[in-house]
Amino acid sequence: MPAESEKRSIHHLLVDRILQGPGRAPADQRARAFDNANLPEPLGPLLDKVATKSAQVTDADFATAMEAGFTDDQLFELVICAAVGESTRQYEAGLAALAEAIADTEAG
Amino acid sequence: MRPGVLEHGYGVGPKLLFRLIRLMSGRPAPDAAKLTFYRPDFYGTHMKTFTQEAMRGRSTWSVGDRELMAAYVSKVNDSPFCVGAHTATATRAYQDGERVAAVLADLDSATIEEGLRATLGMLGKLTSEGTLNADDIRAVLSAGVSRQQIGDALAVGFAFNTTDRLANAFAFQVLSQEGFEAGAKYLLKRGYR
């Protein structure tokens, strides 16, 4: 398998696992964390920061989510989904721009 | 690390491994390594495989170039653990700390190859703005970078845009300079498996 296809394949396995595989957080919450969309209030501040400004995550963000009943294992999963989701959007945007630039070059 | 389960929730196998690492190296296992051993079926196994392929798999970018990309993306993400780890690893790979420091201080004025500068600039834009367009890619192609090299660099970007976020969110402990240098030696010898 070419190196690029291999990396895409591993990336798909990772995304499929964290979203579709068994977890302590419900799959719909993992999907929302991944998409950084429609997050319930106690999770919003933490997961939006993970996606958009991770250096600003604080202990208080975790405390807010835990006080609302989320467990350590659920937060472990949801933070990973938020991080992988944002990185995936960036990766796919980069690959789409690459494909467009190459297609234009080949057409021209 | 936070939440607490990432400090105390490991099974017998990982605990023994962490003890062995401390015994052999005189240092605790870094948090980046520990994270991949927590419920590895969920995240660590696939992510280690991806990162190994991006950072040590076939590519016409050197290991030093890819470690520099990791350090640069980590700087844009303001991730102190990852900046320290990959600055040390790039420095050791290149055997040239000035080159790495110059890029991290000011990409535009650093004395590096134009293709590498354009690629780092592309990764910086993707990391800070979250997207790229075809013109951004054309600029990198014009600097002599191949399609394959751009794809390889985007994979490094994915690996560290993920890891930087987790390092910040889970509050990885920032190591001493000696700790980062020991980690760099390990990463160059053993990779990310």
Coordinates of C-alpha atoms in Angstrom, one line a residue:
Chain A
M1 CA 0.0 0.0 0.0
P2 CA 1.4 3.5 -0.9
A3 CA 2.5 5.4 2.2
E4 CA -0.2 8.1 1.8
S5 CA -3.0 5.5 1.5
E6 CA -1.6 3.8 4.5
K7 CA -1.8 6.9 6.6
R8 CA -5.3 7.7 5.5
S9 CA -6.3 4.1 6.3
I10 CA -4.9 4.4 9.8
H11 CA -6.6 7.7 10.3
H12 CA -9.9 6.2 9.3
L13 CA -9.4 3.4 11.8
L14 CA -8.7 5.9 14.6
V15 CA -11.8 8.0 13.8
D16 CA -14.0 4.9 13.4
R17 CA -12.8 3.5 16.7
I18 CA -13.4 6.6 18.8
L19 CA -16.8 7.4 17.3
Q20 CA -18.3 3.9 16.6
G21 CA -16.5 1.6 19.0
P22 CA -17.5 0.8 22.5
G23 CA -17.0 3.6 25.0
R24 CA -18.0 4.9 28.4
A25 CA -19.5 8.1 26.9
P26 CA -22.6 7.6 24.6
A27 CA -21.8 7.5 20.9
D28 CA -23.9 10.6 20.3
Q29 CA -21.9 12.6 22.8
R30 CA -18.6 11.5 21.2
A31 CA -19.9 12.6 17.8
R32 CA -20.9 16.0 19.2
A33 CA -17.5 16.4 20.8
F34 CA -15.8 15.4 17.5
D35 CA -17.9 17.9 15.6
N36 CA -17.6 20.6 18.3
A37 CA -21.3 21.2 17.9
N38 CA -24.5 21.0 20.0
L39 CA -22.5 20.3 23.2
P40 CA -24.5 20.2 26.4
E41 CA -23.7 23.1 28.7
P42 CA -21.4 21.4 31.3
L43 CA -19.2 20.1 28.4
G44 CA -19.2 23.1 26.2
P45 CA -16.5 25.2 27.8
L46 CA -14.0 22.3 28.1
L47 CA -14.5 20.7 24.7
D48 CA -14.7 23.9 22.7
K49 CA -11.4 25.0 24.3
V50 CA -9.9 21.6 23.4
A51 CA -10.9 22.2 19.7
T52 CA -10.1 25.9 19.4
K53 CA -7.7 27.1 22.1
S54 CA -6.4 24.1 24.0
A55 CA -3.8 26.1 25.9
Q56 CA -6.6 27.8 27.8
V57 CA -8.1 24.5 29.3
T58 CA -8.2 24.7 33.1
D59 CA -8.8 22.5 36.1
A60 CA -12.1 24.4 36.5
D61 CA -13.3 23.3 33.1
F62 CA -12.8 19.6 34.1
A63 CA -14.4 20.4 37.5
T64 CA -17.5 21.8 35.9
A65 CA -18.0 18.7 33.7
M66 CA -17.4 16.4 36.7
E67 CA -19.8 18.2 38.9
A68 CA -22.4 17.6 36.2
G69 CA -21.8 13.9 36.6
F70 CA -19.3 13.1 33.9
T71 CA -16.7 10.5 34.9
D72 CA -12.9 10.6 34.3
D73 CA -13.3 7.9 31.6
Q74 CA -16.0 9.7 29.8
L75 CA -14.0 13.0 29.8
F76 CA -10.9 11.1 28.6
E77 CA -12.9 9.9 25.6
L78 CA -14.7 13.2 24.9
V79 CA -11.5 15.2 25.1
I80 CA -9.9 12.8 22.6
C81 CA -12.9 13.1 20.3
A82 CA -12.7 16.9 20.4
A83 CA -9.0 16.9 19.6
V84 CA -9.2 14.3 16.9
G85 CA -12.3 16.0 15.4
E86 CA -10.6 19.4 15.0
S87 CA -7.4 17.8 13.7
T88 CA -9.3 15.7 11.2
R89 CA -11.2 18.8 9.9
Q90 CA -7.8 20.5 9.3
Y91 CA -6.2 17.4 7.8
E92 CA -9.1 16.9 5.4
A93 CA -9.1 20.6 4.5
G94 CA -5.4 20.4 3.6
L95 CA -5.9 17.2 1.6
A96 CA -8.9 18.7 -0.3
A97 CA -6.8 21.9 -1.1
L98 CA -4.0 19.6 -2.3
A99 CA -6.3 17.6 -4.5
E100 CA -7.8 20.8 -6.0
A101 CA -4.4 22.3 -6.7
I102 CA -3.2 19.1 -8.3
A103 CA -6.3 18.7 -10.4
D104 CA -5.9 22.3 -11.7
T105 CA -2.3 21.6 -12.6
E106 CA -3.1 18.4 -14.4
A107 CA -6.1 20.1 -16.3
G108 CA -3.9 23.0 -17.2
Chain B
M1 CA -2.1 14.8 34.3
R2 CA -5.8 15.4 34.6
P3 CA -8.3 13.9 35.0
G4 CA -7.0 11.8 37.8
V5 CA -7.5 8.5 36.1
L6 CA -4.6 9.3 33.7
E7 CA -2.4 9.4 36.8
H8 CA -3.7 6.4 38.7
G9 CA -5.9 4.3 36.4
Y10 CA -3.3 2.0 34.7
G11 CA -3.4 -1.8 34.8
V12 CA -0.6 -4.0 36.1
G13 CA 1.2 -4.3 32.7
P14 CA 1.6 -0.5 32.2
K15 CA 2.5 0.0 35.8
L16 CA 5.3 -2.5 35.5
L17 CA 6.5 -0.9 32.3
F18 CA 6.5 2.6 33.9
R19 CA 8.5 1.2 36.8
L20 CA 11.0 -0.4 34.4
I21 CA 11.3 2.9 32.5
R22 CA 12.1 4.7 35.7
L23 CA 14.6 2.0 36.7
M24 CA 16.4 2.0 33.3
S25 CA 16.4 5.8 32.6
G26 CA 16.3 7.2 36.1
R27 CA 13.2 9.3 35.0
P28 CA 9.5 8.7 35.1
A29 CA 7.8 7.9 31.8
P30 CA 6.7 11.1 30.1
D31 CA 3.0 11.9 30.1
A32 CA 2.9 11.6 26.3
A33 CA 4.0 8.0 26.6
K34 CA 1.7 7.2 29.6
L35 CA -1.4 8.5 27.7
T36 CA -1.0 6.0 25.0
F37 CA -1.1 3.2 27.6
Y38 CA -4.4 4.3 29.1
R39 CA -7.1 2.2 27.5
P40 CA -4.9 1.8 24.4
D41 CA -7.7 0.2 22.4
F42 CA -9.6 3.5 22.5
Y43 CA -6.9 5.8 21.2
G44 CA -3.3 4.9 21.9
T45 CA -2.8 1.9 19.6
H46 CA -4.1 3.6 16.4
M47 CA -2.5 7.0 17.2
K48 CA 0.9 5.4 17.8
T49 CA 0.6 3.6 14.5
F50 CA -0.3 6.8 12.7
T51 CA 2.4 8.9 14.3
Q52 CA 5.1 6.3 13.6
E53 CA 4.1 6.2 10.0
A54 CA 4.0 10.0 9.7
M55 CA 7.3 10.6 11.6
R56 CA 9.4 7.6 10.7
G57 CA 7.7 6.0 7.7
R58 CA 8.7 6.4 4.1
S59 CA 9.1 10.0 3.1
T60 CA 11.6 12.3 1.3
W61 CA 11.4 14.6 4.3
S62 CA 14.2 13.7 6.7
V63 CA 13.4 12.7 10.3
G64 CA 14.9 16.1 11.3
D65 CA 12.5 18.0 8.9
R66 CA 9.5 16.1 10.3
E67 CA 10.5 16.7 13.9
L68 CA 10.9 20.4 13.1
M69 CA 7.4 20.4 11.6
A70 CA 6.2 18.9 14.8
A71 CA 7.9 21.5 16.9
Y72 CA 6.6 24.3 14.7
V73 CA 3.0 23.1 14.7
S74 CA 3.3 22.8 18.5
K75 CA 4.6 26.3 18.8
V76 CA 1.6 27.6 16.9
N77 CA -0.7 25.6 19.2
D78 CA 1.1 26.9 22.2
S79 CA 1.8 23.5 23.6
P80 CA 4.9 23.7 25.9
F81 CA 5.4 20.0 26.4
C82 CA 5.3 19.3 22.6
V83 CA 7.5 22.3 21.8
G84 CA 10.1 21.1 24.2
A85 CA 10.0 17.5 23.1
H86 CA 10.2 18.1 19.4
T87 CA 12.6 21.0 19.6
A88 CA 15.0 18.6 21.4
T89 CA 14.3 15.8 18.9
A90 CA 14.8 18.0 15.8
T91 CA 17.9 19.4 17.3
R92 CA 19.3 16.0 17.9
A93 CA 18.3 14.7 14.5
Y94 CA 19.9 17.6 12.7
Q95 CA 22.8 18.0 15.1
D96 CA 22.0 21.7 14.7
G97 CA 20.3 23.5 17.4
E98 CA 20.7 26.9 15.8
R99 CA 18.7 25.9 12.7
V100 CA 15.8 24.7 14.9
A101 CA 15.9 27.8 17.2
A102 CA 16.0 30.1 14.1
V103 CA 12.9 28.6 12.6
L104 CA 11.0 28.7 15.9
A105 CA 12.1 32.3 16.5
D106 CA 11.2 33.6 13.0
L107 CA 10.4 31.4 10.1
D108 CA 10.7 34.1 7.5
S109 CA 14.3 35.0 8.3
A110 CA 15.7 31.5 9.2
T111 CA 18.4 30.1 6.9
I112 CA 16.6 27.0 5.6
E113 CA 15.6 25.5 2.3
E114 CA 12.8 27.4 0.6
G115 CA 10.7 24.3 0.2
L116 CA 10.9 23.6 3.9
R117 CA 10.1 27.2 4.7
A118 CA 7.0 27.1 2.4
T119 CA 5.9 23.8 3.9
L120 CA 6.2 25.1 7.5
G121 CA 4.3 28.2 6.6
M122 CA 1.6 26.1 5.1
L123 CA 1.3 24.0 8.3
G124 CA 1.4 27.2 10.4
K125 CA -1.5 28.6 8.4
L126 CA -3.5 25.4 8.6
T127 CA -2.9 25.2 12.4
S128 CA -3.8 28.8 13.2
E129 CA -6.7 29.3 10.7
G130 CA -8.0 25.8 10.5
T131 CA -8.1 25.6 6.7
L132 CA -6.1 25.9 3.5
N133 CA -7.1 26.7 -0.1
A134 CA -5.6 25.6 -3.4
D135 CA -3.6 28.8 -3.7
D136 CA -1.8 28.0 -0.4
I137 CA -0.9 24.6 -1.9
R138 CA 0.2 26.1 -5.2
A139 CA 2.6 28.4 -3.4
V140 CA 4.3 25.3 -1.7
L141 CA 4.4 23.4 -5.1
S142 CA 6.0 26.5 -6.6
A143 CA 8.8 26.3 -4.0
G144 CA 9.7 22.9 -5.4
V145 CA 7.9 20.7 -2.9
S146 CA 6.3 17.6 -4.4
R147 CA 2.6 16.5 -4.0
Q148 CA 3.8 13.6 -1.9
Q149 CA 5.8 15.8 0.4
I150 CA 2.8 18.0 1.0
G151 CA 0.7 15.0 1.8
D152 CA 3.4 13.8 4.2
A153 CA 3.6 17.2 5.9
L154 CA -0.2 17.3 6.3
A155 CA 0.0 13.9 8.1
V156 CA 2.6 15.4 10.5
G157 CA 0.2 18.2 11.0
F158 CA -2.6 15.9 11.9
A159 CA -0.5 14.0 14.4
F160 CA 0.6 17.1 16.2
N161 CA -2.6 19.1 16.0
T162 CA -4.1 16.1 17.9
T163 CA -1.2 15.5 20.3
D164 CA -0.8 19.2 21.1
R165 CA -4.4 19.5 22.1
L166 CA -4.3 16.5 24.3
A167 CA -1.0 17.7 25.9
N168 CA -2.6 21.0 26.8
A169 CA -6.0 19.6 27.8
F170 CA -4.6 16.7 29.9
A171 CA -1.9 19.0 31.3
F172 CA 1.2 17.0 30.4
Q173 CA 4.0 17.8 32.9
V174 CA 6.7 19.9 31.1
L175 CA 10.1 18.2 31.5
S176 CA 13.5 19.6 32.4
Q177 CA 15.9 20.2 29.5
E178 CA 17.6 16.9 30.5
G179 CA 14.3 15.1 30.4
F180 CA 13.5 16.4 26.9
E181 CA 16.9 15.4 25.7
A182 CA 16.5 11.9 27.1
G183 CA 13.1 11.7 25.4
A184 CA 14.7 12.9 22.1
K185 CA 17.3 10.2 22.3
Y186 CA 14.6 7.6 22.8
L187 CA 12.4 8.9 20.0
L188 CA 15.3 8.8 17.5
K189 CA 16.3 5.3 18.5
R190 CA 12.9 3.7 18.9
G191 CA 10.3 6.0 17.2
Y192 CA 6.7 6.3 18.3
R193 CA 5.7 2.6 18.6

